[in-house]
Coordinates of C-alpha atoms in Angstrom, one line a residue:
M1 CA 17.8 -29.2 -14.8
I2 CA 17.3 -32.8 -12.6
G3 CA 14.8 -34.9 -13.0
R4 CA 11.6 -33.5 -13.3
Y5 CA 12.5 -29.8 -12.6
A6 CA 13.9 -29.2 -15.6
K7 CA 10.7 -28.6 -17.2
L8 CA 9.4 -25.1 -18.3
N9 CA 6.2 -25.5 -19.1
V10 CA 5.3 -26.0 -14.9
Y11 CA 2.8 -23.2 -12.9
Q12 CA 3.0 -24.0 -9.6
E13 CA 3.9 -22.6 -6.3
I14 CA 6.9 -24.5 -5.7
F15 CA 7.8 -23.6 -1.6
K16 CA 4.7 -25.1 -1.1
S17 CA 4.9 -27.9 -3.4
S18 CA 4.9 -32.0 -2.0
D19 CA 8.3 -31.4 -4.2
F20 CA 9.5 -28.7 -2.0
Y21 CA 8.9 -31.0 1.3
R22 CA 10.0 -34.7 0.4
V23 CA 13.0 -32.5 -0.4
A24 CA 13.4 -30.4 2.4
G25 CA 12.9 -33.7 4.6
G26 CA 15.5 -35.8 3.0
A27 CA 18.0 -32.7 3.7
F28 CA 17.1 -32.9 7.2
L29 CA 17.8 -36.7 7.5
I30 CA 21.5 -35.6 6.8
P31 CA 22.0 -33.9 10.6
V32 CA 20.3 -36.1 11.9
A33 CA 22.5 -38.8 10.8
L34 CA 25.4 -36.5 11.5
L35 CA 23.5 -35.7 15.4
I36 CA 23.5 -40.3 15.2
G37 CA 27.4 -41.0 14.5
L38 CA 28.5 -38.3 17.4
M39 CA 26.4 -40.7 19.7
S40 CA 28.3 -43.2 21.7
N41 CA 27.5 -47.0 21.4
T42 CA 25.6 -46.4 17.5
A43 CA 23.5 -49.7 16.6
V44 CA 24.7 -51.4 13.5
I45 CA 22.5 -53.6 11.2
A46 CA 23.6 -55.8 8.5
S47 CA 27.1 -54.1 8.8
L48 CA 25.6 -50.7 8.8
S49 CA 25.4 -48.4 11.3
L50 CA 22.5 -46.5 12.2
K51 CA 24.0 -43.4 11.0
E52 CA 24.5 -45.1 7.9
L53 CA 21.1 -46.2 7.5
V54 CA 19.7 -42.9 7.8
L55 CA 21.9 -41.1 5.2
I56 CA 21.0 -44.1 2.6
V57 CA 17.3 -43.4 3.2
S58 CA 18.2 -39.6 2.9
V59 CA 19.8 -40.3 -0.4
L60 CA 17.0 -42.9 -1.7
V61 CA 14.2 -40.0 -1.0
N62 CA 16.4 -36.8 -3.0
G63 CA 18.9 -39.4 -5.6
F64 CA 16.9 -41.9 -6.6
P65 CA 14.0 -39.5 -8.7
I66 CA 17.4 -38.3 -9.8
I67 CA 18.5 -41.9 -11.5
M68 CA 14.9 -43.0 -12.6
E69 CA 14.7 -39.5 -14.7
A70 CA 18.8 -40.9 -15.7
V71 CA 17.1 -44.2 -16.6
K72 CA 14.2 -43.2 -18.1
G73 CA 16.6 -41.0 -20.5
V74 CA 18.3 -44.1 -21.6
M75 CA 15.4 -46.6 -21.9
A76 CA 14.4 -43.7 -24.3
K77 CA 17.4 -43.1 -26.4
E78 CA 17.8 -40.0 -25.5
V79 CA 21.2 -37.8 -23.8
N80 CA 19.7 -37.2 -20.2
V81 CA 22.4 -34.7 -17.7
D82 CA 20.8 -36.8 -15.4
E83 CA 22.8 -39.8 -16.5
L84 CA 26.2 -37.6 -14.9
V85 CA 24.9 -36.9 -11.6
S86 CA 22.9 -40.4 -11.2
I87 CA 26.8 -42.0 -11.9
A88 CA 28.1 -39.7 -9.4
I89 CA 25.4 -40.8 -6.8
I90 CA 25.9 -44.6 -7.8
A91 CA 29.7 -44.9 -7.5
C92 CA 29.7 -42.6 -4.3
M93 CA 27.4 -45.6 -2.7
L94 CA 29.6 -48.3 -4.2
T95 CA 32.6 -46.5 -2.4
G96 CA 30.9 -45.8 1.0
N97 CA 31.0 -42.4 0.6
Y98 CA 26.7 -42.1 1.6
L99 CA 27.9 -38.3 3.3
E100 CA 29.1 -37.5 0.2
A101 CA 26.0 -38.8 -1.6
A102 CA 23.5 -37.4 0.3
V103 CA 24.2 -34.2 0.5
V104 CA 25.4 -34.4 -3.3
S105 CA 21.9 -35.6 -3.4
A106 CA 20.4 -32.8 -1.4
I107 CA 21.9 -29.9 -3.2
M108 CA 21.3 -31.1 -6.4
V109 CA 17.4 -31.0 -6.4
A110 CA 17.3 -28.3 -4.0
G111 CA 19.3 -26.0 -6.6
A112 CA 16.7 -27.0 -9.1
L113 CA 13.2 -25.8 -7.3
I114 CA 15.3 -22.6 -6.2
E115 CA 16.1 -22.8 -10.7
E116 CA 12.5 -23.2 -11.3
A117 CA 11.1 -20.5 -8.5
V118 CA 13.7 -18.0 -10.3
S119 CA 12.3 -19.3 -13.7
D120 CA 8.3 -19.1 -12.4
S121 CA 9.3 -14.9 -11.5
A122 CA 10.1 -14.8 -15.5
R123 CA 6.7 -16.4 -16.4
Q124 CA 4.6 -14.2 -14.0
A125 CA 2.5 -12.6 -16.7
I126 CA 2.2 -15.6 -18.6
E127 CA 0.9 -17.2 -15.4
S128 CA -1.7 -13.5 -14.9
L129 CA -2.8 -14.3 -18.4
V130 CA -3.3 -18.1 -18.1
E131 CA -5.5 -17.2 -14.3
M132 CA -7.4 -14.4 -15.0
T133 CA -10.5 -16.4 -17.4
P134 CA -13.6 -17.0 -14.6
D135 CA -14.6 -20.2 -14.4
T136 CA -17.8 -18.8 -14.7
A137 CA -20.7 -16.7 -16.0
T138 CA -23.7 -15.0 -15.6
L139 CA -26.3 -16.3 -19.2
L140 CA -29.0 -14.7 -19.7
R141 CA -31.7 -17.7 -20.3
N142 CA -35.5 -16.8 -21.2
G143 CA -35.7 -13.6 -18.7
R144 CA -33.8 -14.8 -15.8
E145 CA -29.7 -14.8 -15.2
E146 CA -28.3 -18.3 -14.0
T147 CA -24.4 -19.1 -13.4
V148 CA -22.9 -21.5 -16.1
K149 CA -19.3 -22.7 -15.9
V150 CA -17.7 -21.0 -18.8
E151 CA -16.8 -24.0 -21.2
T152 CA -20.9 -24.3 -21.6
I153 CA -21.4 -20.9 -23.0
R154 CA -21.9 -20.5 -27.7
K155 CA -21.7 -18.5 -30.0
G156 CA -25.2 -16.5 -29.4
D157 CA -25.7 -17.0 -26.1
M158 CA -26.7 -13.5 -24.0
L159 CA -24.3 -12.5 -21.1
V160 CA -25.0 -10.4 -18.1
V161 CA -21.9 -8.5 -16.7
R162 CA -21.6 -5.9 -13.7
S163 CA -19.0 -3.9 -12.3
G164 CA -15.4 -5.5 -11.6
E165 CA -16.4 -8.7 -13.4
I166 CA -14.5 -10.3 -16.0
I167 CA -15.9 -11.1 -19.4
A168 CA -16.0 -14.5 -20.3
V169 CA -16.2 -14.1 -24.1
D170 CA -15.7 -12.1 -27.0
G171 CA -18.7 -10.7 -27.9
V172 CA -20.7 -7.8 -29.4
I173 CA -22.6 -5.0 -26.1
R174 CA -26.8 -5.6 -27.1
E175 CA -28.0 -3.2 -24.3
G176 CA -25.9 -0.9 -21.5
A177 CA -22.5 0.9 -21.6
T178 CA -19.4 0.5 -19.5
S179 CA -15.8 1.4 -19.3
V180 CA -13.8 -1.9 -19.4
D181 CA -9.6 -2.4 -18.4
E182 CA -8.4 -4.5 -22.0
A183 CA -4.6 -4.7 -20.3
S184 CA -4.6 -7.9 -20.3
I185 CA -5.3 -8.4 -23.9
T186 CA -3.6 -4.2 -25.6
G187 CA -0.9 -3.9 -22.8
E188 CA -3.1 0.1 -22.1
S189 CA -4.1 0.6 -18.1
I190 CA -6.6 3.0 -19.0
P191 CA -10.1 1.7 -18.9
V192 CA -11.2 2.5 -22.8
N193 CA -15.8 3.0 -23.0
R194 CA -17.7 0.8 -24.4
L195 CA -21.1 1.5 -26.0
E196 CA -24.2 -0.5 -27.0
G197 CA -22.4 -2.0 -30.7
D198 CA -19.2 -2.1 -29.3
D199 CA -16.8 -5.5 -29.2
V200 CA -15.2 -6.4 -26.2
Y201 CA -13.0 -9.3 -25.7
A202 CA -12.7 -12.1 -22.9
G203 CA -10.3 -11.9 -19.8
T204 CA -11.1 -8.1 -20.2
T205 CA -12.7 -6.1 -17.1
C206 CA -16.2 -4.3 -17.0
V207 CA -14.7 -1.5 -14.2
D208 CA -18.1 0.0 -13.7
G209 CA -21.6 -0.3 -15.4
F210 CA -24.0 -3.1 -16.1
I211 CA -23.8 -4.8 -19.7
K212 CA -25.1 -7.4 -21.6
V213 CA -23.2 -9.5 -23.7
E214 CA -24.0 -11.1 -26.8
A215 CA -20.6 -14.4 -27.3
V216 CA -19.1 -14.2 -30.7
R217 CA -16.0 -16.2 -29.5
V218 CA -15.9 -18.3 -26.6
G219 CA -13.0 -20.8 -25.5
E220 CA -9.8 -21.0 -27.3
D221 CA -11.3 -19.5 -30.2
S222 CA -11.2 -16.0 -28.0
T223 CA -8.8 -13.8 -29.1
F224 CA -7.6 -14.5 -25.3
G225 CA -7.5 -17.8 -25.7
K226 CA -5.3 -17.5 -29.1
I227 CA -3.2 -15.3 -27.0
V228 CA -2.9 -17.7 -24.0
Q229 CA -2.0 -20.6 -26.8
M230 CA 0.0 -18.8 -29.0
I231 CA 2.7 -17.9 -25.6
Q232 CA 2.5 -21.4 -24.4
A233 CA 3.2 -22.6 -27.8
A234 CA 5.9 -19.8 -27.8
E235 CA 7.2 -21.6 -24.8
E236 CA 8.2 -24.4 -26.6
S237 CA 9.7 -22.7 -30.0
K238 CA 14.0 -22.9 -29.6
T239 CA 16.1 -20.0 -30.5
E240 CA 18.7 -20.3 -32.9
S241 CA 21.1 -20.4 -30.5
A242 CA 19.1 -22.8 -28.5
R243 CA 18.8 -25.5 -30.8
I244 CA 23.0 -24.9 -31.4
V245 CA 23.3 -25.2 -27.5
D246 CA 21.1 -28.6 -27.8
E247 CA 23.3 -30.1 -30.6
Y248 CA 26.9 -29.5 -28.3
A249 CA 25.2 -31.1 -25.0
K250 CA 25.1 -34.1 -26.9
W251 CA 28.4 -34.6 -26.8
F252 CA 28.7 -33.2 -23.0
T253 CA 27.3 -36.8 -21.9
P254 CA 30.8 -38.7 -23.7
V255 CA 33.0 -36.1 -22.8
I256 CA 32.6 -36.0 -19.2
L257 CA 32.5 -39.5 -18.7
A258 CA 35.7 -39.6 -20.2
S259 CA 37.1 -36.5 -18.8
A260 CA 36.0 -38.9 -15.5
L261 CA 37.6 -42.1 -16.5
L262 CA 40.6 -40.2 -17.0
A263 CA 40.7 -38.6 -13.3
L264 CA 39.9 -41.5 -11.9
L265 CA 43.1 -43.9 -14.0
F266 CA 45.7 -40.8 -14.1
T267 CA 45.2 -39.9 -9.9
G268 CA 43.4 -43.1 -8.6
D269 CA 41.3 -41.1 -6.7
V270 CA 37.6 -41.7 -7.1
T271 CA 36.0 -38.8 -5.3
R272 CA 37.9 -36.7 -8.4
A273 CA 36.4 -39.0 -11.0
I274 CA 32.7 -37.9 -8.1
T275 CA 33.7 -34.7 -8.4
V276 CA 34.2 -34.5 -12.3
L277 CA 30.8 -36.5 -13.0
I278 CA 28.8 -34.0 -11.1
V279 CA 30.8 -30.0 -11.9
G280 CA 30.5 -31.6 -15.5
C281 CA 26.7 -31.9 -15.5
P282 CA 25.8 -28.8 -18.1
C283 CA 22.3 -27.7 -16.4
S284 CA 23.6 -23.6 -16.7
F285 CA 24.6 -24.4 -20.1
L286 CA 21.4 -25.7 -21.4
L287 CA 18.9 -22.7 -19.2
A288 CA 20.9 -20.4 -21.0
G289 CA 18.1 -20.0 -24.0
P290 CA 14.6 -21.4 -22.6
V291 CA 14.7 -19.1 -19.4
T292 CA 15.9 -16.5 -21.7
T293 CA 12.9 -16.9 -24.2
V294 CA 10.2 -17.4 -22.1
A295 CA 11.7 -14.3 -19.8
A296 CA 11.8 -12.1 -22.8
I297 CA 7.9 -13.6 -24.3
S298 CA 7.2 -13.0 -20.8
R299 CA 8.0 -9.6 -21.1
A300 CA 6.5 -8.4 -24.1
A301 CA 3.6 -9.9 -22.8
T302 CA 3.1 -7.1 -20.1
E303 CA 3.7 -4.4 -23.0
G304 CA -0.1 -6.2 -24.6
V305 CA 3.1 -7.4 -27.8
L306 CA 2.7 -10.9 -27.5
V307 CA 5.9 -12.7 -29.7
K308 CA 4.8 -16.4 -31.1
G309 CA 8.7 -17.5 -30.6
G310 CA 11.7 -16.6 -29.6
G311 CA 13.2 -16.9 -33.0
Y312 CA 11.5 -13.3 -34.2
L313 CA 13.1 -12.1 -32.0
E314 CA 16.2 -13.4 -32.0
N315 CA 15.7 -11.8 -36.2
M316 CA 14.9 -8.4 -35.0
A317 CA 18.1 -8.2 -32.9
K318 CA 20.2 -8.6 -35.9
A319 CA 17.5 -6.4 -37.9
S320 CA 18.4 -2.5 -40.2
S321 CA 15.6 -2.7 -42.2
L322 CA 11.9 -2.1 -41.4
Y323 CA 9.3 -2.1 -43.7
F324 CA 5.6 -0.3 -42.9
D325 CA 2.3 -0.2 -45.2
K326 CA 0.8 2.3 -44.8
T327 CA -2.7 2.1 -44.2
G328 CA -4.3 0.7 -41.1
T329 CA 0.2 0.7 -39.6
L330 CA 1.5 3.9 -40.2
T331 CA -2.4 5.5 -40.6
R332 CA -5.2 5.0 -38.6
G333 CA -7.0 3.8 -41.6
E334 CA -10.2 6.0 -41.6
P335 CA -9.6 9.5 -42.8
G336 CA -9.9 12.8 -40.4
V337 CA -11.0 16.1 -42.2
V338 CA -7.5 18.1 -41.9
E339 CA -7.9 21.2 -44.1
I340 CA -11.7 23.1 -44.4
L341 CA -11.6 26.1 -47.3
P342 CA -14.8 28.2 -47.4
E343 CA -15.2 31.1 -49.8
G344 CA -16.9 34.1 -50.0
G345 CA -16.2 34.8 -46.6
R346 CA -18.1 32.6 -45.1
S347 CA -17.5 30.4 -42.1
A348 CA -15.4 26.9 -41.1
E349 CA -18.7 26.4 -39.0
D350 CA -21.0 27.0 -41.5
L351 CA -19.2 25.0 -44.2
I352 CA -18.9 22.0 -42.2
S353 CA -22.8 22.1 -40.6
M354 CA -24.3 22.4 -44.1
A355 CA -21.8 19.3 -45.3
A356 CA -22.3 17.5 -42.2
A357 CA -26.3 17.8 -42.6
V358 CA -26.7 16.2 -46.0
E359 CA -24.2 13.6 -44.7
T360 CA -26.2 12.0 -41.8
G361 CA -27.4 8.4 -42.3
S362 CA -24.4 7.7 -44.3
A363 CA -22.2 5.0 -43.7
H364 CA -19.8 6.1 -45.8
P365 CA -16.3 6.8 -44.6
L366 CA -15.8 11.0 -45.4
A367 CA -19.0 10.7 -44.1
T368 CA -17.9 9.2 -40.9
A369 CA -14.6 12.1 -40.9
I370 CA -17.4 15.1 -41.8
L371 CA -19.4 14.3 -38.7
R372 CA -17.2 13.7 -36.7
K373 CA -15.5 17.0 -37.4
A374 CA -18.5 18.6 -37.2
G375 CA -18.7 17.3 -33.6
E376 CA -15.9 18.1 -32.5
M377 CA -16.5 22.0 -33.9
S378 CA -19.5 21.4 -31.4
S379 CA -21.0 22.8 -34.8
S380 CA -25.2 22.7 -35.0
I381 CA -26.3 20.1 -37.7
P382 CA -29.4 21.6 -39.3
E383 CA -32.0 18.4 -40.6
A384 CA -32.3 18.0 -44.4
R385 CA -34.5 16.0 -46.1
E386 CA -34.5 14.3 -49.9
I387 CA -31.0 13.4 -49.1
V388 CA -29.6 11.1 -52.9
S389 CA -26.3 9.3 -52.8
E390 CA -24.6 8.9 -56.2
T391 CA -22.3 6.7 -56.1
G392 CA -18.5 7.7 -57.1
R393 CA -20.0 11.2 -57.2
G394 CA -21.4 12.5 -53.5
V395 CA -24.3 13.6 -51.6
S396 CA -27.2 16.5 -52.3
G397 CA -30.6 17.5 -50.2
M398 CA -32.9 19.9 -49.2
V399 CA -31.5 21.8 -46.1
G400 CA -34.5 24.5 -45.0
E401 CA -35.2 26.0 -48.7
K402 CA -31.5 25.4 -49.6
R403 CA -30.5 22.5 -52.1
V404 CA -26.8 21.8 -50.8
E405 CA -24.7 19.9 -52.6
V406 CA -21.5 17.6 -51.0
V407 CA -19.6 16.1 -54.2
S408 CA -16.1 14.6 -55.0
S409 CA -13.1 17.1 -56.3
D410 CA -9.5 16.9 -56.8
A411 CA -9.1 20.4 -56.2
Y412 CA -6.0 19.0 -53.9
G413 CA -5.0 15.5 -55.0
Q414 CA -1.5 17.1 -56.2
K415 CA -0.9 16.9 -52.4
G416 CA -2.9 13.9 -51.8
L417 CA -5.5 14.9 -50.1
T418 CA -9.3 13.0 -50.8
T419 CA -11.1 16.7 -51.3
V420 CA -15.4 17.6 -51.6
E421 CA -16.8 20.8 -52.5
V422 CA -19.6 21.8 -50.8
R423 CA -22.4 23.5 -52.9
V424 CA -25.1 25.5 -51.5
D425 CA -27.8 26.5 -53.9
G426 CA -24.8 26.6 -57.4
D427 CA -22.9 28.4 -55.3
V428 CA -19.3 26.8 -53.9
W429 CA -19.2 27.4 -50.7
G430 CA -15.9 26.1 -50.2
C431 CA -14.1 22.2 -49.1
L432 CA -13.3 20.0 -47.3
C433 CA -9.9 18.0 -47.7
M434 CA -9.6 14.5 -46.1
E435 CA -6.6 12.4 -45.7
D436 CA -6.0 8.9 -43.1
E437 CA -4.2 10.5 -40.3
A438 CA -0.9 9.3 -39.5
R439 CA -0.8 7.3 -36.1
P440 CA -0.5 9.6 -32.6
M441 CA 3.4 8.3 -31.7
A442 CA 4.2 7.0 -35.6
T443 CA 7.1 9.7 -35.6
K444 CA 8.0 9.5 -32.2
A445 CA 8.9 5.2 -33.2
I446 CA 10.1 5.9 -36.5
R447 CA 12.7 8.4 -34.9
D448 CA 13.5 5.6 -32.2
L449 CA 13.7 3.2 -34.5
G450 CA 16.4 5.4 -36.4
A451 CA 18.8 6.0 -33.5
K452 CA 18.5 1.8 -32.9
G453 CA 20.5 1.6 -36.2
I454 CA 17.4 1.0 -37.5
N455 CA 18.4 2.8 -41.1
D456 CA 16.4 1.5 -44.0
I457 CA 12.6 2.1 -43.0
R458 CA 10.4 2.5 -46.0
I459 CA 6.9 2.6 -46.9
L460 CA 5.2 -0.2 -49.4
S461 CA 1.9 1.0 -50.3
G462 CA -0.8 0.7 -52.9
D463 CA -2.1 4.2 -52.7
R464 CA -1.7 7.0 -54.6
E465 CA 2.3 8.4 -54.8
P466 CA 1.1 12.1 -53.7
A467 CA -0.6 9.9 -50.5
V468 CA 2.1 8.4 -49.6
K469 CA 4.6 10.6 -50.5
R470 CA 2.5 13.8 -47.9
L471 CA 2.7 10.6 -45.5
A472 CA 6.1 9.9 -45.0
D473 CA 7.6 13.5 -45.1
E474 CA 4.1 13.8 -41.8
V475 CA 6.2 10.7 -39.9
G476 CA 9.6 11.5 -41.7
I477 CA 10.7 8.2 -43.9
S478 CA 12.8 9.3 -46.7
R479 CA 12.1 6.2 -48.8
W480 CA 8.5 4.7 -50.4
H481 CA 7.2 2.8 -52.6
A482 CA 3.5 4.0 -53.6
G483 CA 1.4 1.8 -55.9
C484 CA 2.4 -2.0 -54.9
K485 CA 0.9 -4.0 -55.9
P486 CA 1.0 -8.1 -53.7
D487 CA 3.6 -9.3 -55.4
E488 CA 5.7 -5.9 -56.1
K489 CA 5.6 -5.9 -52.4
L490 CA 7.4 -9.4 -51.5
D491 CA 9.8 -8.5 -54.8
L492 CA 10.7 -5.8 -52.3
I493 CA 10.8 -7.3 -49.4
D494 CA 12.6 -10.7 -50.6
T495 CA 15.9 -8.5 -51.8
C496 CA 16.4 -8.3 -48.0
V497 CA 15.1 -11.5 -46.3
G498 CA 17.6 -13.0 -44.3
S499 CA 19.2 -9.5 -42.8
G500 CA 16.4 -9.9 -40.2
L501 CA 14.4 -8.1 -42.3
I502 CA 10.4 -6.9 -40.6
F503 CA 7.9 -5.8 -41.7
V504 CA 4.9 -4.4 -40.2
G505 CA 1.2 -4.5 -41.2
D506 CA -2.4 -4.6 -40.5
G507 CA -2.1 -8.8 -40.7
V508 CA -5.7 -8.5 -43.1
N509 CA -4.3 -7.6 -46.6
D510 CA -0.7 -7.6 -45.7
A511 CA -0.4 -11.7 -45.3
P512 CA 1.6 -12.9 -47.7
A513 CA 4.3 -10.1 -46.7
L514 CA 3.9 -10.9 -43.2
K515 CA 4.8 -14.2 -43.7
A516 CA 7.8 -13.4 -46.9
A517 CA 9.6 -11.3 -44.1
D518 CA 12.6 -12.4 -41.4
T519 CA 9.9 -10.9 -38.4
G520 CA 6.3 -9.8 -39.9
I521 CA 4.6 -8.0 -37.1
A522 CA 0.8 -7.3 -37.3
M523 CA -1.4 -4.5 -35.6
G524 CA -4.1 -6.7 -33.3
L525 CA -7.3 -3.6 -33.2
R526 CA -7.5 -4.6 -37.0
G527 CA -8.6 -7.5 -38.2
S528 CA -6.9 -9.0 -35.0
D529 CA -8.2 -12.9 -36.2
V530 CA -6.6 -12.4 -39.3
A531 CA -2.6 -10.8 -36.7
L532 CA -3.3 -13.5 -34.2
E533 CA -2.7 -16.1 -37.3
T534 CA -0.7 -14.9 -39.7
A535 CA 2.1 -12.7 -38.4
D536 CA 5.0 -13.6 -36.6
I537 CA 4.4 -10.9 -33.2
V538 CA 1.2 -8.7 -32.5
L539 CA 1.0 -5.3 -31.2
M540 CA -2.2 -5.7 -29.4
N541 CA -2.8 -2.4 -28.8
D542 CA -1.9 -0.9 -32.7
G543 CA 1.0 1.7 -30.9
L544 CA 3.8 2.1 -32.9
E545 CA 5.6 2.4 -29.8
K546 CA 6.2 -0.1 -28.8
L547 CA 9.0 -0.9 -31.9
P548 CA 11.3 0.3 -30.6
F549 CA 11.2 -1.5 -27.0
L550 CA 10.7 -4.4 -29.4
V551 CA 14.2 -3.9 -30.8
D552 CA 16.1 -3.0 -27.7
L553 CA 14.0 -6.5 -26.0
S554 CA 15.0 -8.7 -29.2
R555 CA 18.9 -6.8 -28.4
K556 CA 18.8 -8.3 -25.0
M557 CA 17.5 -11.4 -25.2
S558 CA 20.3 -12.3 -27.7
R559 CA 23.1 -10.8 -25.7
T560 CA 21.6 -12.2 -22.4
I561 CA 22.0 -16.0 -24.3
K562 CA 25.2 -15.0 -25.6
I563 CA 26.0 -14.4 -22.0
N564 CA 24.8 -17.2 -20.4
I565 CA 25.9 -19.9 -22.9
A566 CA 29.6 -18.0 -22.4
L567 CA 29.4 -18.2 -18.6
S568 CA 28.3 -21.6 -18.3
F569 CA 31.0 -22.7 -20.4
I570 CA 33.6 -20.7 -18.3
I571 CA 31.8 -21.9 -15.0
N572 CA 31.7 -25.2 -16.2
L573 CA 35.3 -26.3 -18.0
I574 CA 36.9 -24.4 -14.7
A575 CA 34.8 -26.9 -12.1
V576 CA 36.4 -29.5 -14.2
V577 CA 39.7 -28.6 -14.1
L578 CA 39.3 -28.0 -10.3
G579 CA 37.9 -32.1 -9.8
F580 CA 40.2 -32.8 -11.7
A581 CA 42.7 -31.3 -9.5
G582 CA 41.3 -32.3 -6.9
V583 CA 40.8 -29.3 -5.7
L584 CA 37.0 -29.3 -5.4
T585 CA 35.2 -31.9 -3.5
P586 CA 31.4 -33.4 -4.9
I587 CA 29.7 -31.5 -2.4
L588 CA 31.4 -28.6 -3.0
G589 CA 31.2 -29.7 -6.6
A590 CA 27.7 -30.2 -6.6
I591 CA 27.5 -26.8 -4.7
T592 CA 29.8 -25.0 -7.0
H593 CA 27.5 -26.7 -10.3
N594 CA 24.2 -24.8 -8.7
I595 CA 25.8 -21.7 -8.5
G596 CA 26.2 -21.3 -11.8
S597 CA 22.6 -22.3 -13.1
I598 CA 20.9 -19.8 -10.9
L599 CA 23.3 -16.8 -11.2
V600 CA 22.2 -17.9 -15.6
V601 CA 18.4 -18.4 -14.5
A602 CA 18.6 -15.3 -12.8
L603 CA 20.4 -13.2 -15.5
A604 CA 17.6 -14.1 -17.9
A605 CA 15.0 -13.4 -15.4
S606 CA 16.2 -9.8 -15.0
L607 CA 15.0 -9.7 -19.0
R608 CA 11.4 -9.2 -17.1
Y609 CA 12.2 -5.7 -15.4
S610 CA 13.2 -4.1 -19.3
K611 CA 12.2 -0.5 -19.7
G612 CA 9.3 -0.1 -21.7

């Protein structure tokens, strides 16, 4: 916490920095001074021995920056814990304790460097994100390729991306095909295939192939740019625990100053007063919240989960209620054929082939589901002609000499299924039943959440009751609300707000509910722009299996903050008492102080290794 090393958003390799060499150089002067002191006939300049002069230089190198930070704090009328150590250093100098002043200065700044180095391990995921954007890209202009700075790329520009290169913008593939490593966006380690017309994102890697990408969003407007901004902003956010610590920290300086004065008055020993000032500096207390929060947010980022602030994780830690939207959240957001019911002795393959023939070329979601199912069954699709689509009824056409109709039916509506009837020359060949299928990991996620004490799990949906009930039974949710209008969703959420209520939606039509809940979690792949703007937490790969992980992480974060606060308070209290009693010297006090701070930071950084 001493001086500028207190900044949590400084990204640098500490042990390669000029600060490290300055601190090491100042510390090296201490043994040099002691060696000079052992030599006979030491030179004396203006009543100071050469040994003392070297020690003073050491204090100037390492102690002066601490004192300057304290002065800046006083000038800005801000409480700065550097004031306590600064007073201690100055007191040592005035009383002629140059060795103590030099050693304390060196230990304090060295400890701050170590704290920063340990804290950096909590930010590794964030640093890797910042470094992941390329500086240049290959642009296609007038049929020629040229390398340009990424910041000069504009919407509509055409980029060329080859195997092994990082995609510099959000865009659409206009030519070519590739596999893309999207781990930086979704946390998914397995590359996904991307074809002409598919979206690709900045910060992802072209694993193989060759593609031409039309830029849609660039720079800070890209999904990746927004992710980096979100995480960096989250570092500055404060949890409720951190805000409480900040309030109490305002009292630390006057209390410790008073304790040091009492030590001087009762014992008459200025060394004890100096020790109290050193050990009373509440660095570890102030670090307890911020470093833990950064570690938790960083850990979530490695799993493709973006958290806008530690406060939202803190809310999750006390949650026992979690409400889901249905379509696009618990389900894929697109229908799939779940039952094929042929009649008259006909086969399922014949039924799906006839239906797919007249649905070819249609962009309707039900047509897409039928064609996808035909592809999965490897059914041959005959050519159709004279295709006519009737809104609200269905589609018809000629397949060979047969007239084929695919029309809406409510035969299985009571089961929550969307059904179409397939007729050939007026005869009913059978029915195709479709539904918006549950996400593969939904059932397991809900079971795991229940095991973690999230006992009030519900579906809030505007869909029909049979469809909602069918899904609820499938994924294992006993409480559900169908036919909910937006205001009705909000009324249900408002009854539980304040208890840590979590709402999970797709970030498009659930914006009011996401905002109203204590913690709003959005699915990132569907309407990611809205999700990134509205939600408190975003699942970039739409993975519901990350919800139990988030609950665990939030509880670990809150628990670690509480442990660190208690640990810091106990260490400071014991150290102040021992300093008052004369058991600790200023040098031992500085060592004790830094051990406490490093221990707190190390406990916080351990969150980086929480299981996903």
